[in-house]
mmCIF file with all atom_site columns, C-alpha atoms in Angstrom:
data_model
loop_
_atom_site.group_PDB
_atom_site.id
_atom_site.type_symbol
_atom_site.label_atom_id
_atom_site.label_alt_id
_atom_site.label_comp_id
_atom_site.label_asym_id
_atom_site.label_entity_id
_atom_site.label_seq_id
_atom_site.pdbx_PDB_ins_code
_atom_site.Cartn_x
_atom_site.Cartn_y
_atom_site.Cartn_z
_atom_site.occupancy
_atom_site.B_iso_or_equiv
_atom_site.pdbx_formal_charge
_atom_site.auth_seq_id
_atom_site.auth_comp_id
_atom_site.auth_asym_id
_atom_site.auth_atom_id
_atom_site.pdbx_PDB_model_num
ATOM 1   C CA . UNK A 1 1   ? -91.429  -82.004  38.840 1.00 0.00 ? 742 UNK A CA 1
ATOM 2   C CA . UNK A 1 2   ? -88.298  -80.261  40.125 1.00 0.00 ? 743 UNK A CA 1
ATOM 3   C CA . UNK A 1 3   ? -88.416  -77.730  42.933 1.00 0.00 ? 744 UNK A CA 1
ATOM 4   C CA . UNK A 1 4   ? -87.190  -74.986  40.579 1.00 0.00 ? 745 UNK A CA 1
ATOM 5   C CA . UNK A 1 5   ? -89.867  -75.507  37.944 1.00 0.00 ? 746 UNK A CA 1
ATOM 6   C CA . UNK A 1 6   ? -92.454  -73.002  39.295 1.00 0.00 ? 747 UNK A CA 1
ATOM 7   C CA . UNK A 1 7   ? -89.692  -70.401  39.650 1.00 0.00 ? 748 UNK A CA 1
ATOM 8   C CA . UNK A 1 8   ? -88.591  -70.844  36.018 1.00 0.00 ? 749 UNK A CA 1
ATOM 9   C CA . UNK A 1 9   ? -92.196  -70.573  34.819 1.00 0.00 ? 750 UNK A CA 1
ATOM 10  C CA . UNK A 1 10  ? -92.560  -67.174  36.486 1.00 0.00 ? 751 UNK A CA 1
ATOM 11  C CA . UNK A 1 11  ? -89.550  -65.906  34.536 1.00 0.00 ? 752 UNK A CA 1
ATOM 12  C CA . UNK A 1 12  ? -91.363  -66.363  31.234 1.00 0.00 ? 753 UNK A CA 1
ATOM 13  C CA . UNK A 1 13  ? -94.234  -64.757  29.379 1.00 0.00 ? 754 UNK A CA 1
ATOM 14  C CA . UNK A 1 14  ? -96.858  -67.499  29.133 1.00 0.00 ? 755 UNK A CA 1
ATOM 15  C CA . UNK A 1 15  ? -100.530 -67.692  28.191 1.00 0.00 ? 756 UNK A CA 1
ATOM 16  C CA . UNK A 1 16  ? -102.615 -64.997  26.535 1.00 0.00 ? 757 UNK A CA 1
ATOM 17  C CA . UNK A 1 17  ? -105.156 -62.316  27.368 1.00 0.00 ? 758 UNK A CA 1
ATOM 18  C CA . UNK A 1 18  ? -107.292 -59.718  25.622 1.00 0.00 ? 759 UNK A CA 1
ATOM 19  C CA . UNK A 1 19  ? -107.747 -56.280  27.168 1.00 0.00 ? 760 UNK A CA 1
ATOM 20  C CA . UNK A 1 20  ? -109.743 -53.259  25.989 1.00 0.00 ? 761 UNK A CA 1
ATOM 21  C CA . UNK A 1 21  ? -108.118 -49.921  25.193 1.00 0.00 ? 762 UNK A CA 1
ATOM 22  C CA . UNK A 1 22  ? -109.401 -47.143  27.467 1.00 0.00 ? 763 UNK A CA 1
ATOM 23  C CA . UNK A 1 23  ? -110.648 -43.705  26.369 1.00 0.00 ? 764 UNK A CA 1
ATOM 24  C CA . UNK A 1 24  ? -107.123 -42.265  26.723 1.00 0.00 ? 765 UNK A CA 1
ATOM 25  C CA . UNK A 1 25  ? -105.611 -44.853  24.375 1.00 0.00 ? 766 UNK A CA 1
ATOM 26  C CA . UNK A 1 26  ? -104.044 -47.015  27.093 1.00 0.00 ? 767 UNK A CA 1
ATOM 27  C CA . UNK A 1 27  ? -104.311 -50.729  27.707 1.00 0.00 ? 768 UNK A CA 1
ATOM 28  C CA . UNK A 1 28  ? -103.459 -52.743  30.800 1.00 0.00 ? 769 UNK A CA 1
ATOM 29  C CA . UNK A 1 29  ? -100.663 -55.242  30.334 1.00 0.00 ? 770 UNK A CA 1
ATOM 30  C CA . UNK A 1 30  ? -101.879 -58.538  31.865 1.00 0.00 ? 771 UNK A CA 1
ATOM 31  C CA . UNK A 1 31  ? -100.923 -58.923  35.535 1.00 0.00 ? 772 UNK A CA 1
ATOM 32  C CA . UNK A 1 32  ? -98.892  -62.086  34.961 1.00 0.00 ? 773 UNK A CA 1
ATOM 33  C CA . UNK A 1 33  ? -96.896  -60.305  32.221 1.00 0.00 ? 774 UNK A CA 1
ATOM 34  C CA . UNK A 1 34  ? -96.313  -57.331  34.532 1.00 0.00 ? 775 UNK A CA 1
ATOM 35  C CA . UNK A 1 35  ? -95.041  -59.749  37.194 1.00 0.00 ? 776 UNK A CA 1
ATOM 36  C CA . UNK A 1 36  ? -92.445  -61.080  34.741 1.00 0.00 ? 777 UNK A CA 1
ATOM 37  C CA . UNK A 1 37  ? -91.475  -57.527  33.736 1.00 0.00 ? 778 UNK A CA 1
ATOM 38  C CA . UNK A 1 38  ? -91.013  -56.582  37.392 1.00 0.00 ? 779 UNK A CA 1
ATOM 39  C CA . UNK A 1 39  ? -89.138  -59.792  38.257 1.00 0.00 ? 780 UNK A CA 1
ATOM 40  C CA . UNK A 1 40  ? -86.748  -59.212  35.368 1.00 0.00 ? 781 UNK A CA 1
ATOM 41  C CA . UNK A 1 41  ? -86.215  -55.597  36.421 1.00 0.00 ? 782 UNK A CA 1
ATOM 42  C CA . UNK A 1 42  ? -87.484  -53.894  33.266 1.00 0.00 ? 783 UNK A CA 1
ATOM 43  C CA . UNK A 1 43  ? -88.621  -50.294  33.603 1.00 0.00 ? 784 UNK A CA 1
ATOM 44  C CA . UNK A 1 44  ? -89.385  -49.954  29.901 1.00 0.00 ? 785 UNK A CA 1
ATOM 45  C CA . UNK A 1 45  ? -90.294  -52.382  27.182 1.00 0.00 ? 786 UNK A CA 1
ATOM 46  C CA . UNK A 1 46  ? -89.065  -52.378  23.606 1.00 0.00 ? 787 UNK A CA 1
ATOM 47  C CA . UNK A 1 47  ? -91.432  -53.249  20.760 1.00 0.00 ? 788 UNK A CA 1
ATOM 48  C CA . UNK A 1 48  ? -90.351  -54.431  17.311 1.00 0.00 ? 789 UNK A CA 1
ATOM 49  C CA . UNK A 1 49  ? -92.590  -55.077  14.333 1.00 0.00 ? 790 UNK A CA 1
ATOM 50  C CA . UNK A 1 50  ? -92.617  -58.798  13.628 1.00 0.00 ? 791 UNK A CA 1
ATOM 51  C CA . UNK A 1 51  ? -91.270  -59.357  10.130 1.00 0.00 ? 792 UNK A CA 1
ATOM 52  C CA . UNK A 1 52  ? -93.844  -61.727  8.673  1.00 0.00 ? 793 UNK A CA 1
ATOM 53  C CA . UNK A 1 53  ? -96.940  -61.335  10.839 1.00 0.00 ? 794 UNK A CA 1
ATOM 54  C CA . UNK A 1 54  ? -99.054  -58.353  11.974 1.00 0.00 ? 795 UNK A CA 1
ATOM 55  C CA . UNK A 1 55  ? -97.773  -58.456  15.549 1.00 0.00 ? 796 UNK A CA 1
ATOM 56  C CA . UNK A 1 56  ? -95.311  -56.604  17.759 1.00 0.00 ? 797 UNK A CA 1
ATOM 57  C CA . UNK A 1 57  ? -92.549  -58.492  19.571 1.00 0.00 ? 798 UNK A CA 1
ATOM 58  C CA . UNK A 1 58  ? -92.176  -56.897  23.006 1.00 0.00 ? 799 UNK A CA 1
ATOM 59  C CA . UNK A 1 59  ? -89.538  -57.446  25.653 1.00 0.00 ? 800 UNK A CA 1
ATOM 60  C CA . UNK A 1 60  ? -86.876  -55.866  27.777 1.00 0.00 ? 801 UNK A CA 1
ATOM 61  C CA . UNK A 1 61  ? -83.257  -55.156  27.056 1.00 0.00 ? 802 UNK A CA 1
ATOM 62  C CA . UNK A 1 62  ? -82.625  -58.898  26.853 1.00 0.00 ? 803 UNK A CA 1
ATOM 63  C CA . UNK A 1 63  ? -84.687  -58.949  23.651 1.00 0.00 ? 804 UNK A CA 1
ATOM 64  C CA . UNK A 1 64  ? -82.385  -56.312  22.173 1.00 0.00 ? 805 UNK A CA 1
ATOM 65  C CA . UNK A 1 65  ? -79.348  -58.210  23.468 1.00 0.00 ? 806 UNK A CA 1
ATOM 66  C CA . UNK A 1 66  ? -80.513  -61.359  21.699 1.00 0.00 ? 807 UNK A CA 1
ATOM 67  C CA . UNK A 1 67  ? -80.887  -59.537  18.381 1.00 0.00 ? 808 UNK A CA 1
ATOM 68  C CA . UNK A 1 68  ? -77.590  -57.701  18.803 1.00 0.00 ? 809 UNK A CA 1
ATOM 69  C CA . UNK A 1 69  ? -75.789  -61.000  19.412 1.00 0.00 ? 810 UNK A CA 1
ATOM 70  C CA . UNK A 1 70  ? -77.170  -62.160  16.083 1.00 0.00 ? 811 UNK A CA 1
ATOM 71  C CA . UNK A 1 71  ? -76.046  -58.964  14.335 1.00 0.00 ? 812 UNK A CA 1
ATOM 72  C CA . UNK A 1 72  ? -72.539  -59.445  15.767 1.00 0.00 ? 813 UNK A CA 1
ATOM 73  C CA . UNK A 1 73  ? -72.304  -62.754  13.893 1.00 0.00 ? 814 UNK A CA 1
ATOM 74  C CA . UNK A 1 74  ? -72.681  -60.925  10.568 1.00 0.00 ? 815 UNK A CA 1
ATOM 75  C CA . UNK A 1 75  ? -69.946  -59.232  8.560  1.00 0.00 ? 816 UNK A CA 1
ATOM 76  C CA . UNK A 1 76  ? -70.377  -55.545  9.518  1.00 0.00 ? 817 UNK A CA 1
ATOM 77  C CA . UNK A 1 77  ? -69.586  -54.487  5.944  1.00 0.00 ? 818 UNK A CA 1
ATOM 78  C CA . UNK A 1 78  ? -72.386  -56.497  4.376  1.00 0.00 ? 819 UNK A CA 1
ATOM 79  C CA . UNK A 1 79  ? -75.935  -55.312  3.790  1.00 0.00 ? 820 UNK A CA 1
ATOM 80  C CA . UNK A 1 80  ? -77.408  -57.997  6.056  1.00 0.00 ? 821 UNK A CA 1
ATOM 81  C CA . UNK A 1 81  ? -75.810  -56.517  9.185  1.00 0.00 ? 822 UNK A CA 1
ATOM 82  C CA . UNK A 1 82  ? -76.928  -53.034  8.173  1.00 0.00 ? 823 UNK A CA 1
ATOM 83  C CA . UNK A 1 83  ? -80.491  -54.192  7.481  1.00 0.00 ? 824 UNK A CA 1
ATOM 84  C CA . UNK A 1 84  ? -80.669  -56.062  10.772 1.00 0.00 ? 825 UNK A CA 1
ATOM 85  C CA . UNK A 1 85  ? -79.407  -53.028  12.678 1.00 0.00 ? 826 UNK A CA 1
ATOM 86  C CA . UNK A 1 86  ? -81.962  -50.786  10.961 1.00 0.00 ? 827 UNK A CA 1
ATOM 87  C CA . UNK A 1 87  ? -84.760  -53.212  11.803 1.00 0.00 ? 828 UNK A CA 1
ATOM 88  C CA . UNK A 1 88  ? -83.742  -53.699  15.431 1.00 0.00 ? 829 UNK A CA 1
ATOM 89  C CA . UNK A 1 89  ? -82.481  -50.259  16.385 1.00 0.00 ? 830 UNK A CA 1
ATOM 90  C CA . UNK A 1 90  ? -84.443  -47.943  14.125 1.00 0.00 ? 831 UNK A CA 1
ATOM 91  C CA . UNK A 1 91  ? -87.763  -49.657  13.513 1.00 0.00 ? 832 UNK A CA 1
ATOM 92  C CA . UNK A 1 92  ? -88.862  -50.233  17.100 1.00 0.00 ? 833 UNK A CA 1
ATOM 93  C CA . UNK A 1 93  ? -90.333  -48.161  19.903 1.00 0.00 ? 834 UNK A CA 1
ATOM 94  C CA . UNK A 1 94  ? -90.036  -47.978  23.678 1.00 0.00 ? 835 UNK A CA 1
ATOM 95  C CA . UNK A 1 95  ? -93.210  -48.637  25.635 1.00 0.00 ? 836 UNK A CA 1
ATOM 96  C CA . UNK A 1 96  ? -93.369  -47.226  29.143 1.00 0.00 ? 837 UNK A CA 1
ATOM 97  C CA . UNK A 1 97  ? -95.540  -48.876  31.761 1.00 0.00 ? 838 UNK A CA 1
ATOM 98  C CA . UNK A 1 98  ? -97.393  -46.366  33.926 1.00 0.00 ? 839 UNK A CA 1
ATOM 99  C CA . UNK A 1 99  ? -97.931  -46.899  37.665 1.00 0.00 ? 840 UNK A CA 1
ATOM 100 C CA . UNK A 1 100 ? -101.078 -48.911  36.908 1.00 0.00 ? 841 UNK A CA 1
ATOM 101 C CA . UNK A 1 101 ? -99.353  -51.267  34.456 1.00 0.00 ? 842 UNK A CA 1
ATOM 102 C CA . UNK A 1 102 ? -100.731 -49.698  31.293 1.00 0.00 ? 843 UNK A CA 1
ATOM 103 C CA . UNK A 1 103 ? -99.029  -48.842  28.027 1.00 0.00 ? 844 UNK A CA 1
ATOM 104 C CA . UNK A 1 104 ? -100.165 -46.309  25.450 1.00 0.00 ? 845 UNK A CA 1
ATOM 105 C CA . UNK A 1 105 ? -101.351 -47.899  22.215 1.00 0.00 ? 846 UNK A CA 1
ATOM 106 C CA . UNK A 1 106 ? -99.505  -45.635  19.786 1.00 0.00 ? 847 UNK A CA 1
ATOM 107 C CA . UNK A 1 107 ? -100.023 -45.213  16.058 1.00 0.00 ? 848 UNK A CA 1
ATOM 108 C CA . UNK A 1 108 ? -96.790  -47.217  15.637 1.00 0.00 ? 849 UNK A CA 1
ATOM 109 C CA . UNK A 1 109 ? -98.497  -50.209  17.264 1.00 0.00 ? 850 UNK A CA 1
ATOM 110 C CA . UNK A 1 110 ? -101.853 -49.681  15.573 1.00 0.00 ? 851 UNK A CA 1
ATOM 111 C CA . UNK A 1 111 ? -100.478 -49.339  12.029 1.00 0.00 ? 852 UNK A CA 1
ATOM 112 C CA . UNK A 1 112 ? -98.570  -52.623  12.046 1.00 0.00 ? 853 UNK A CA 1
ATOM 113 C CA . UNK A 1 113 ? -101.094 -54.716  13.961 1.00 0.00 ? 854 UNK A CA 1
ATOM 114 C CA . UNK A 1 114 ? -104.456 -53.289  12.916 1.00 0.00 ? 855 UNK A CA 1
ATOM 115 C CA . UNK A 1 115 ? -105.434 -52.809  16.567 1.00 0.00 ? 856 UNK A CA 1
ATOM 116 C CA . UNK A 1 116 ? -108.541 -50.661  17.086 1.00 0.00 ? 857 UNK A CA 1
ATOM 117 C CA . UNK A 1 117 ? -110.367 -51.321  20.377 1.00 0.00 ? 858 UNK A CA 1
ATOM 118 C CA . UNK A 1 118 ? -108.868 -54.455  21.950 1.00 0.00 ? 859 UNK A CA 1
ATOM 119 C CA . UNK A 1 119 ? -105.326 -55.748  22.362 1.00 0.00 ? 860 UNK A CA 1
ATOM 120 C CA . UNK A 1 120 ? -104.350 -59.412  22.520 1.00 0.00 ? 861 UNK A CA 1
ATOM 121 C CA . UNK A 1 121 ? -101.223 -60.237  24.521 1.00 0.00 ? 862 UNK A CA 1
ATOM 122 C CA . UNK A 1 122 ? -99.534  -63.556  23.747 1.00 0.00 ? 863 UNK A CA 1
ATOM 123 C CA . UNK A 1 123 ? -96.693  -65.029  25.765 1.00 0.00 ? 864 UNK A CA 1
ATOM 124 C CA . UNK A 1 124 ? -93.730  -66.275  23.753 1.00 0.00 ? 865 UNK A CA 1
ATOM 125 C CA . UNK A 1 125 ? -91.387  -67.305  26.549 1.00 0.00 ? 866 UNK A CA 1
ATOM 126 C CA . UNK A 1 126 ? -88.682  -64.660  26.762 1.00 0.00 ? 867 UNK A CA 1
ATOM 127 C CA . UNK A 1 127 ? -90.859  -62.005  25.104 1.00 0.00 ? 868 UNK A CA 1
ATOM 128 C CA . UNK A 1 128 ? -94.511  -61.428  24.343 1.00 0.00 ? 869 UNK A CA 1
ATOM 129 C CA . UNK A 1 129 ? -96.477  -60.293  21.336 1.00 0.00 ? 870 UNK A CA 1
ATOM 130 C CA . UNK A 1 130 ? -99.198  -57.710  20.856 1.00 0.00 ? 871 UNK A CA 1
ATOM 131 C CA . UNK A 1 131 ? -101.909 -58.548  18.309 1.00 0.00 ? 872 UNK A CA 1
ATOM 132 C CA . UNK A 1 132 ? -105.272 -57.407  17.051 1.00 0.00 ? 873 UNK A CA 1
ATOM 133 C CA . UNK A 1 133 ? -107.509 -60.190  18.457 1.00 0.00 ? 874 UNK A CA 1
ATOM 134 C CA . UNK A 1 134 ? -109.150 -61.351  15.205 1.00 0.00 ? 875 UNK A CA 1
ATOM 135 C CA . UNK A 1 135 ? -105.799 -61.457  13.410 1.00 0.00 ? 876 UNK A CA 1
ATOM 136 C CA . UNK A 1 136 ? -104.411 -63.487  16.312 1.00 0.00 ? 877 UNK A CA 1
ATOM 137 C CA . UNK A 1 137 ? -107.328 -65.910  16.041 1.00 0.00 ? 878 UNK A CA 1
ATOM 138 C CA . UNK A 1 138 ? -106.653 -66.407  12.320 1.00 0.00 ? 879 UNK A CA 1
ATOM 139 C CA . UNK A 1 139 ? -102.925 -66.809  12.934 1.00 0.00 ? 880 UNK A CA 1
ATOM 140 C CA . UNK A 1 140 ? -103.575 -69.338  15.710 1.00 0.00 ? 881 UNK A CA 1
ATOM 141 C CA . UNK A 1 141 ? -105.728 -71.426  13.366 1.00 0.00 ? 882 UNK A CA 1
ATOM 142 C CA . UNK A 1 142 ? -102.989 -71.328  10.701 1.00 0.00 ? 883 UNK A CA 1
ATOM 143 C CA . UNK A 1 143 ? -100.335 -72.359  13.244 1.00 0.00 ? 884 UNK A CA 1
ATOM 144 C CA . UNK A 1 144 ? -102.423 -75.306  14.436 1.00 0.00 ? 885 UNK A CA 1
ATOM 145 C CA . UNK A 1 145 ? -103.053 -76.399  10.813 1.00 0.00 ? 886 UNK A CA 1
ATOM 146 C CA . UNK A 1 146 ? -99.320  -76.275  10.023 1.00 0.00 ? 887 UNK A CA 1
ATOM 147 C CA . UNK A 1 147 ? -98.451  -78.225  13.172 1.00 0.00 ? 888 UNK A CA 1
ATOM 148 C CA . UNK A 1 148 ? -101.131 -80.824  12.441 1.00 0.00 ? 889 UNK A CA 1
ATOM 149 C CA . UNK A 1 149 ? -99.716  -81.318  8.929  1.00 0.00 ? 890 UNK A CA 1
ATOM 150 C CA . UNK A 1 150 ? -96.223  -81.741  10.397 1.00 0.00 ? 891 UNK A CA 1
ATOM 151 C CA . UNK A 1 151 ? -97.524  -84.279  12.912 1.00 0.00 ? 892 UNK A CA 1
ATOM 152 C CA . UNK A 1 152 ? -99.368  -86.197  10.200 1.00 0.00 ? 893 UNK A CA 1
ATOM 153 C CA . UNK A 1 153 ? -96.304  -86.174  7.921  1.00 0.00 ? 894 UNK A CA 1
ATOM 154 C CA . UNK A 1 154 ? -94.054  -87.376  10.752 1.00 0.00 ? 895 UNK A CA 1
ATOM 155 C CA . UNK A 1 155 ? -96.559  -90.091  11.660 1.00 0.00 ? 896 UNK A CA 1
ATOM 156 C CA . UNK A 1 156 ? -96.779  -91.226  8.022  1.00 0.00 ? 897 UNK A CA 1
ATOM 157 C CA . UNK A 1 157 ? -92.984  -91.245  7.718  1.00 0.00 ? 898 UNK A CA 1
ATOM 158 C CA . UNK A 1 158 ? -92.669  -93.349  10.884 1.00 0.00 ? 899 UNK A CA 1
ATOM 159 C CA . UNK A 1 159 ? -95.324  -95.760  9.656  1.00 0.00 ? 900 UNK A CA 1
ATOM 160 C CA . UNK A 1 160 ? -93.615  -96.070  6.262  1.00 0.00 ? 901 UNK A CA 1
ATOM 161 C CA . UNK A 1 161 ? -90.267  -96.658  7.972  1.00 0.00 ? 902 UNK A CA 1
ATOM 162 C CA . UNK A 1 162 ? -91.749  -99.337  10.209 1.00 0.00 ? 903 UNK A CA 1
ATOM 163 C CA . UNK A 1 163 ? -93.372  -101.040 7.228  1.00 0.00 ? 904 UNK A CA 1
ATOM 164 C CA . UNK A 1 164 ? -90.063  -100.985 5.328  1.00 0.00 ? 905 UNK A CA 1
ATOM 165 C CA . UNK A 1 165 ? -88.172  -102.321 8.330  1.00 0.00 ? 906 UNK A CA 1
ATOM 166 C CA . UNK A 1 166 ? -90.801  -105.024 8.871  1.00 0.00 ? 907 UNK A CA 1
ATOM 167 C CA . UNK A 1 167 ? -90.504  -106.072 5.220  1.00 0.00 ? 908 UNK A CA 1
ATOM 168 C CA . UNK A 1 168 ? -86.701  -106.297 5.414  1.00 0.00 ? 909 UNK A CA 1
ATOM 169 C CA . UNK A 1 169 ? -86.871  -108.275 8.637  1.00 0.00 ? 910 UNK A CA 1
ATOM 170 C CA . UNK A 1 170 ? -89.592  -110.581 7.315  1.00 0.00 ? 911 UNK A CA 1
ATOM 171 C CA . UNK A 1 171 ? -87.638  -111.273 4.118  1.00 0.00 ? 912 UNK A CA 1
ATOM 172 C CA . UNK A 1 172 ? -84.407  -112.255 5.882  1.00 0.00 ? 913 UNK A CA 1
ATOM 173 C CA . UNK A 1 173 ? -83.584  -115.921 6.326  1.00 0.00 ? 914 UNK A CA 1
ATOM 174 C CA . UNK A 1 174 ? -84.103  -117.397 9.772  1.00 0.00 ? 915 UNK A CA 1
#
């Protein structure tokens, strides 16, 4: 393991946690996520609705930068660039961390995720996601099933390739 490995790990949102929403509608961001936020110098977070899942993608300005770089690759006169800009710039919300590391769970977050009493935080490397815990559990099961099918398909393809190669080799004259 290289000497820089632990340092690089601390620059990323990793792992997951579930925290309860308090009576004022706030939830504590997990301490290890707050450490990444502080290390990266974010004073506010930006939350975007994930397109195909009931989760919020949350990060700092680097998350916006990443999306804006992608928009810049599009023809500005085509609908795709306009749609992407609407999604990124107009369909998100800033989340401010208070002095105790809490964010307010707004209607914007609740409506897209289905969050009621608990919030699941999931590290995704350069950003994290906010989920309703039961929906996250279901999604996690679906992800594992898809990955298992991919692994099994890759294993079957390798086995078929080895059998084909063995047959070609066995049938060649010595």
